[in-house]
Structure formats: C-alpha cells, structure tokens
C-alpha cells in the first residue's frame, strides 16, 4: 500500500533529491525535452507543472517563488516570458511522458519528459544555428580580424616567395637560350 506517501524519495537523501529535481526541472525548461527514468520523470513533472502554473502570471511574488527552485536567471526569464504565456490557455497538463523502452545496463524504464507544445527541430532549423555561427564570425572585433589578416598574410607570404623563385628559375634558362 502507498497510503499517505506524498512523494517518491528515489533512494536519495533529501539534499541530493532536491538538487537533482532542481537540475532536471531547469534542464526541462532549457531544452523543453529530457530523457530520464520513469520514476524521476513523474517526480520532476510535479514540480515543473507547479512552476509553469506560477509563470502564467508574471508577478514579483511568482518570480521569487520560482527563483527559489530555478537558480539560472536566463531559464527563469524564459519561463516567465516564453513558457508561461505559451501555456496561458491550458488548465494544467503542461508536460507529457513518452515511454522509450528499457535502459541497457539495469533495465530501468526510460521515458522522454517533454512540454506538450514541443516541436521537433526540422532540417531548416538545424541549418539556422550554423548560419548564425558564420554571421557571428563576421561580427568579430577588429583586433581579432587584424590578427586573422596577419596570420593569413603570413601563410600567403611563403607561397609568394616560392612562386617568385620559380618564376626566376624559369626566366634564367629562357635568357640563356637567347
């Protein structure tokens, strides 16, 4: 019987369980999809759903309550600016648990815990980060560009010297033939 047991201790100490729960909820909000064991997912889901419910109304009080649980400011901001408004019309059930089989080593039930409105990245979206990286290289500071130009010039200089010596060597036999 499981009477009056409010949570699964997951065979961990209180501090370890609390830290693991905070880390997993933060990862869920960062990536919007995580792979974990079924027992952990069911425990993490409770905390995540309560935080999303808080995030639907962006007040100082709600932000402080959520900040006790989520230590990363960027993720906290994402929760209140993106995730909360996205779930505004839902009355709960913000996450879904998808079974994916058993883990090889210990045969633990593995699941994917994801937000309900999660969309798989398409080929076009995968190409966008590469384009952004190329653009970021173009926006490098002037000092970095100058050093890059110098190193490129240094690489080209030996090639120019070699080609100049080849040209002189070719000209010498031609002049001797005249």
PDB file of C-alpha atoms in Angstrom:
ATOM      1  CA  UNK A   1       0.000   0.000   0.000  1.00  0.00           C
ATOM      2  CA  UNK A   2       1.143   3.530  -0.738  1.00  0.00           C
ATOM      3  CA  UNK A   3      -1.045   5.404   1.730  1.00  0.00           C
ATOM      4  CA  UNK A   4      -0.052   8.917   2.764  1.00  0.00           C
ATOM      5  CA  UNK A   5       3.209   8.954   0.817  1.00  0.00           C
ATOM      6  CA  UNK A   6       3.352  12.348  -0.867  1.00  0.00           C
ATOM      7  CA  UNK A   7       6.447  11.765  -2.970  1.00  0.00           C
ATOM      8  CA  UNK A   8       8.939   9.159  -4.116  1.00  0.00           C
ATOM      9  CA  UNK A   9      12.252   9.534  -2.240  1.00  0.00           C
ATOM     10  CA  UNK A  10      14.092   7.879  -5.187  1.00  0.00           C
ATOM     11  CA  UNK A  11      16.553   6.209  -2.747  1.00  0.00           C
ATOM     12  CA  UNK A  12      18.364   9.515  -2.220  1.00  0.00           C
ATOM     13  CA  UNK A  13      18.972  11.861   0.663  1.00  0.00           C
ATOM     14  CA  UNK A  14      16.821  14.960   0.889  1.00  0.00           C
ATOM     15  CA  UNK A  15      19.573  17.310  -0.290  1.00  0.00           C
ATOM     16  CA  UNK A  16      20.506  15.082  -3.236  1.00  0.00           C
ATOM     17  CA  UNK A  17      16.872  14.620  -4.254  1.00  0.00           C
ATOM     18  CA  UNK A  18      16.173  18.368  -4.054  1.00  0.00           C
ATOM     19  CA  UNK A  19      19.282  19.260  -6.087  1.00  0.00           C
ATOM     20  CA  UNK A  20      18.525  16.619  -8.705  1.00  0.00           C
ATOM     21  CA  UNK A  21      14.942  17.807  -9.009  1.00  0.00           C
ATOM     22  CA  UNK A  22      16.025  21.438  -9.457  1.00  0.00           C
ATOM     23  CA  UNK A  23      18.602  20.482 -12.084  1.00  0.00           C
ATOM     24  CA  UNK A  24      16.153  18.344 -14.025  1.00  0.00           C
ATOM     25  CA  UNK A  25      13.423  20.991 -13.991  1.00  0.00           C
ATOM     26  CA  UNK A  26      15.942  23.586 -15.184  1.00  0.00           C
ATOM     27  CA  UNK A  27      17.037  21.240 -17.980  1.00  0.00           C
ATOM     28  CA  UNK A  28      13.423  20.600 -18.934  1.00  0.00           C
ATOM     29  CA  UNK A  29      12.776  24.316 -19.280  1.00  0.00           C
ATOM     30  CA  UNK A  30      16.078  24.896 -21.140  1.00  0.00           C
ATOM     31  CA  UNK A  31      15.715  22.096 -23.713  1.00  0.00           C
ATOM     32  CA  UNK A  32      11.925  21.542 -23.414  1.00  0.00           C
ATOM     33  CA  UNK A  33      12.591  17.802 -23.656  1.00  0.00           C
ATOM     34  CA  UNK A  34      14.695  15.480 -21.476  1.00  0.00           C
ATOM     35  CA  UNK A  35      15.303  11.732 -21.315  1.00  0.00           C
ATOM     36  CA  UNK A  36      15.257  10.152 -17.865  1.00  0.00           C
ATOM     37  CA  UNK A  37      13.853   7.238 -15.880  1.00  0.00           C
ATOM     38  CA  UNK A  38      10.136   6.925 -15.348  1.00  0.00           C
ATOM     39  CA  UNK A  39      10.303   7.407 -11.553  1.00  0.00           C
ATOM     40  CA  UNK A  40      12.366  10.600 -11.850  1.00  0.00           C
ATOM     41  CA  UNK A  41      10.143  11.946 -14.628  1.00  0.00           C
ATOM     42  CA  UNK A  42       6.995  11.514 -12.570  1.00  0.00           C
ATOM     43  CA  UNK A  43       8.575  13.419  -9.650  1.00  0.00           C
ATOM     44  CA  UNK A  44      10.063  16.175 -11.831  1.00  0.00           C
ATOM     45  CA  UNK A  45       6.754  16.631 -13.603  1.00  0.00           C
ATOM     46  CA  UNK A  46       5.044  17.650 -10.352  1.00  0.00           C
ATOM     47  CA  UNK A  47       7.485  20.487  -9.722  1.00  0.00           C
ATOM     48  CA  UNK A  48       7.578  21.594 -13.366  1.00  0.00           C
ATOM     49  CA  UNK A  49       3.808  21.843 -13.658  1.00  0.00           C
ATOM     50  CA  UNK A  50       3.558  23.927 -10.490  1.00  0.00           C
ATOM     51  CA  UNK A  51       6.236  26.324 -11.781  1.00  0.00           C
ATOM     52  CA  UNK A  52       4.543  26.696 -15.164  1.00  0.00           C
ATOM     53  CA  UNK A  53       1.267  27.482 -13.402  1.00  0.00           C
ATOM     54  CA  UNK A  54       3.087  30.217 -11.464  1.00  0.00           C
ATOM     55  CA  UNK A  55       4.685  31.526 -14.669  1.00  0.00           C
ATOM     56  CA  UNK A  56       1.307  32.115 -16.319  1.00  0.00           C
ATOM     57  CA  UNK A  57       1.015  35.276 -14.217  1.00  0.00           C
ATOM     58  CA  UNK A  58       4.218  37.327 -14.200  1.00  0.00           C
ATOM     59  CA  UNK A  59       4.348  38.979 -10.781  1.00  0.00           C
ATOM     60  CA  UNK A  60       7.253  39.704  -8.454  1.00  0.00           C
ATOM     61  CA  UNK A  61       5.876  37.207  -5.934  1.00  0.00           C
ATOM     62  CA  UNK A  62       5.637  34.410  -8.513  1.00  0.00           C
ATOM     63  CA  UNK A  63       9.134  35.164  -9.821  1.00  0.00           C
ATOM     64  CA  UNK A  64      10.588  34.963  -6.308  1.00  0.00           C
ATOM     65  CA  UNK A  65       8.840  31.660  -5.602  1.00  0.00           C
ATOM     66  CA  UNK A  66      10.154  30.234  -8.891  1.00  0.00           C
ATOM     67  CA  UNK A  67      13.634  31.670  -8.263  1.00  0.00           C
ATOM     68  CA  UNK A  68      13.871  29.539  -5.115  1.00  0.00           C
ATOM     69  CA  UNK A  69      13.680  26.498  -7.376  1.00  0.00           C
ATOM     70  CA  UNK A  70      15.404  27.666 -10.576  1.00  0.00           C
ATOM     71  CA  UNK A  71      18.860  29.121  -9.987  1.00  0.00           C
ATOM     72  CA  UNK A  72      19.636  30.094 -13.608  1.00  0.00           C
ATOM     73  CA  UNK A  73      18.385  33.616 -14.397  1.00  0.00           C
ATOM     74  CA  UNK A  74      18.149  33.005 -18.147  1.00  0.00           C
ATOM     75  CA  UNK A  75      15.948  29.960 -17.653  1.00  0.00           C
ATOM     76  CA  UNK A  76      13.833  31.798 -15.088  1.00  0.00           C
ATOM     77  CA  UNK A  77      13.331  34.618 -17.579  1.00  0.00           C
ATOM     78  CA  UNK A  78      12.477  32.114 -20.335  1.00  0.00           C
ATOM     79  CA  UNK A  79       9.909  30.509 -18.034  1.00  0.00           C
ATOM     80  CA  UNK A  80       8.081  33.791 -17.444  1.00  0.00           C
ATOM     81  CA  UNK A  81       8.464  35.363 -20.911  1.00  0.00           C
ATOM     82  CA  UNK A  82       8.072  32.324 -23.210  1.00  0.00           C
ATOM     83  CA  UNK A  83       6.756  29.206 -21.493  1.00  0.00           C
ATOM     84  CA  UNK A  84       4.162  30.806 -19.202  1.00  0.00           C
ATOM     85  CA  UNK A  85       2.451  32.826 -21.951  1.00  0.00           C
ATOM     86  CA  UNK A  86       2.547  29.791 -24.292  1.00  0.00           C
ATOM     87  CA  UNK A  87       0.597  27.748 -21.730  1.00  0.00           C
ATOM     88  CA  UNK A  88      -1.825  30.579 -20.844  1.00  0.00           C
ATOM     89  CA  UNK A  89      -4.906  28.846 -22.284  1.00  0.00           C
ATOM     90  CA  UNK A  90      -4.156  25.428 -20.713  1.00  0.00           C
ATOM     91  CA  UNK A  91      -5.570  24.447 -17.345  1.00  0.00           C
ATOM     92  CA  UNK A  92      -2.796  22.031 -16.475  1.00  0.00           C
ATOM     93  CA  UNK A  93      -1.181  19.062 -18.152  1.00  0.00           C
ATOM     94  CA  UNK A  94       1.775  21.040 -19.487  1.00  0.00           C
ATOM     95  CA  UNK A  95       4.072  18.018 -19.770  1.00  0.00           C
ATOM     96  CA  UNK A  96       3.886  14.604 -21.396  1.00  0.00           C
ATOM     97  CA  UNK A  97       5.738  11.365 -20.601  1.00  0.00           C
ATOM     98  CA  UNK A  98       6.612   9.142 -23.581  1.00  0.00           C
ATOM     99  CA  UNK A  99       7.939   5.641 -22.906  1.00  0.00           C
ATOM    100  CA  UNK A 100      11.009   4.713 -24.947  1.00  0.00           C
ATOM    101  CA  UNK A 101      11.929   1.285 -23.586  1.00  0.00           C
ATOM    102  CA  UNK A 102      14.420  -0.068 -21.107  1.00  0.00           C
ATOM    103  CA  UNK A 103      17.955   1.055 -20.292  1.00  0.00           C
ATOM    104  CA  UNK A 104      20.647  -1.398 -21.376  1.00  0.00           C
ATOM    105  CA  UNK A 105      22.569  -1.647 -18.092  1.00  0.00           C
ATOM    106  CA  UNK A 106      19.875  -2.083 -15.440  1.00  0.00           C
ATOM    107  CA  UNK A 107      16.650  -2.421 -17.457  1.00  0.00           C
ATOM    108  CA  UNK A 108      15.162   0.731 -15.903  1.00  0.00           C
ATOM    109  CA  UNK A 109      12.071   2.156 -17.638  1.00  0.00           C
ATOM    110  CA  UNK A 110      13.291   5.100 -19.737  1.00  0.00           C
ATOM    111  CA  UNK A 111      10.976   7.914 -20.798  1.00  0.00           C
ATOM    112  CA  UNK A 112      11.049  11.255 -22.543  1.00  0.00           C
ATOM    113  CA  UNK A 113       9.621  14.088 -20.459  1.00  0.00           C
ATOM    114  CA  UNK A 114       8.657  16.997 -22.692  1.00  0.00           C
ATOM    115  CA  UNK A 115       6.447  20.043 -22.754  1.00  0.00           C
ATOM    116  CA  UNK A 116       3.154  19.421 -24.525  1.00  0.00           C
ATOM    117  CA  UNK A 117       3.725  22.027 -27.247  1.00  0.00           C
ATOM    118  CA  UNK A 118       7.280  20.819 -28.026  1.00  0.00           C
ATOM    119  CA  UNK A 119       8.010  20.582 -31.743  1.00  0.00           C
ATOM    120  CA  UNK A 120      10.879  18.530 -33.150  1.00  0.00           C
ATOM    121  CA  UNK A 121      13.511  20.688 -34.872  1.00  0.00           C
ATOM    122  CA  UNK A 122      13.288  20.499 -38.665  1.00  0.00           C
ATOM    123  CA  UNK A 123      16.171  20.426 -41.154  1.00  0.00           C
ATOM    124  CA  UNK A 124      15.801  24.182 -41.793  1.00  0.00           C
ATOM    125  CA  UNK A 125      16.022  24.988 -38.071  1.00  0.00           C
ATOM    126  CA  UNK A 126      19.148  22.834 -37.764  1.00  0.00           C
ATOM    127  CA  UNK A 127      20.774  24.843 -40.561  1.00  0.00           C
ATOM    128  CA  UNK A 128      19.951  28.187 -38.906  1.00  0.00           C
ATOM    129  CA  UNK A 129      22.423  27.831 -35.983  1.00  0.00           C
ATOM    130  CA  UNK A 130      25.229  27.157 -38.480  1.00  0.00           C
ATOM    131  CA  UNK A 131      24.309  30.322 -40.370  1.00  0.00           C
ATOM    132  CA  UNK A 132      24.258  32.279 -37.104  1.00  0.00           C
ATOM    133  CA  UNK A 133      27.731  30.967 -36.246  1.00  0.00           C
ATOM    134  CA  UNK A 134      29.070  32.143 -39.604  1.00  0.00           C
ATOM    135  CA  UNK A 135      27.467  35.535 -39.078  1.00  0.00           C
ATOM    136  CA  UNK A 136      28.981  35.755 -35.586  1.00  0.00           C
ATOM    137  CA  UNK A 137      32.420  35.153 -37.097  1.00  0.00           C
ATOM    138  CA  UNK A 138      31.806  38.134 -39.385  1.00  0.00           C
ATOM    139  CA  UNK A 139      30.965  40.278 -36.350  1.00  0.00           C
ATOM    140  CA  UNK A 140      34.306  39.540 -34.643  1.00  0.00           C
ATOM    141  CA  UNK A 141      36.062  42.527 -33.026  1.00  0.00           C
ATOM    142  CA  UNK A 142      38.542  44.496 -35.161  1.00  0.00           C
ATOM    143  CA  UNK A 143      41.539  43.281 -33.160  1.00  0.00           C
ATOM    144  CA  UNK A 144      40.656  39.667 -33.898  1.00  0.00           C
ATOM    145  CA  UNK A 145      40.151  40.499 -37.585  1.00  0.00           C
ATOM    146  CA  UNK A 146      43.557  42.213 -37.716  1.00  0.00           C
ATOM    147  CA  UNK A 147      45.311  39.188 -36.218  1.00  0.00           C
ATOM    148  CA  UNK A 148      43.424  36.925 -38.612  1.00  0.00           C
ATOM    149  CA  UNK A 149      44.574  39.065 -41.562  1.00  0.00           C
ATOM    150  CA  UNK A 150      48.184  38.987 -40.339  1.00  0.00           C
ATOM    151  CA  UNK A 151      48.155  35.232 -39.959  1.00  0.00           C
ATOM    152  CA  UNK A 152      46.566  34.849 -43.399  1.00  0.00           C
ATOM    153  CA  UNK A 153      49.224  37.170 -44.893  1.00  0.00           C
ATOM    154  CA  UNK A 154      51.972  35.176 -43.163  1.00  0.00           C
ATOM    155  CA  UNK A 155      50.613  31.967 -44.677  1.00  0.00           C
ATOM    156  CA  UNK A 156      50.468  33.500 -48.148  1.00  0.00           C
ATOM    157  CA  UNK A 157      53.962  35.124 -47.943  1.00  0.00           C
ATOM    158  CA  UNK A 158      55.970  31.876 -48.193  1.00  0.00           C
ATOM    159  CA  UNK A 159      53.825  30.811 -51.124  1.00  0.00           C
ATOM    160  CA  UNK A 160      54.566  34.104 -52.893  1.00  0.00           C
ATOM    161  CA  UNK A 161      58.318  33.704 -52.276  1.00  0.00           C
ATOM    162  CA  UNK A 162      58.244  30.172 -53.641  1.00  0.00           C
ATOM    163  CA  UNK A 163      56.338  31.246 -56.740  1.00  0.00           C
ATOM    164  CA  UNK A 164      58.743  34.187 -57.266  1.00  0.00           C
ATOM    165  CA  UNK A 165      61.783  31.875 -57.072  1.00  0.00           C
ATOM    166  CA  UNK A 166      60.104  29.503 -59.568  1.00  0.00           C
ATOM    167  CA  UNK A 167      59.495  32.413 -61.963  1.00  0.00           C
ATOM    168  CA  UNK A 168      63.168  33.498 -61.706  1.00  0.00           C
ATOM    169  CA  UNK A 169      64.334  29.931 -62.308  1.00  0.00           C
ATOM    170  CA  UNK A 170      62.166  29.714 -65.415  1.00  0.00           C
ATOM    171  CA  UNK A 171      63.431  33.087 -66.698  1.00  0.00           C
ATOM    172  CA  UNK A 172      67.135  32.178 -66.312  1.00  0.00           C
ATOM    173  CA  UNK A 173      67.078  29.231 -68.802  1.00  0.00           C
ATOM    174  CA  UNK A 174      64.989  31.305 -71.198  1.00  0.00           C
ATOM    175  CA  UNK A 175      67.592  34.143 -71.141  1.00  0.00           C
ATOM    176  CA  UNK A 176      70.471  31.661 -71.513  1.00  0.00           C
ATOM    177  CA  UNK A 177      68.809  30.218 -74.617  1.00  0.00           C
ATOM    178  CA  UNK A 178      68.734  33.687 -76.236  1.00  0.00           C
TER     179      UNK A 178
END
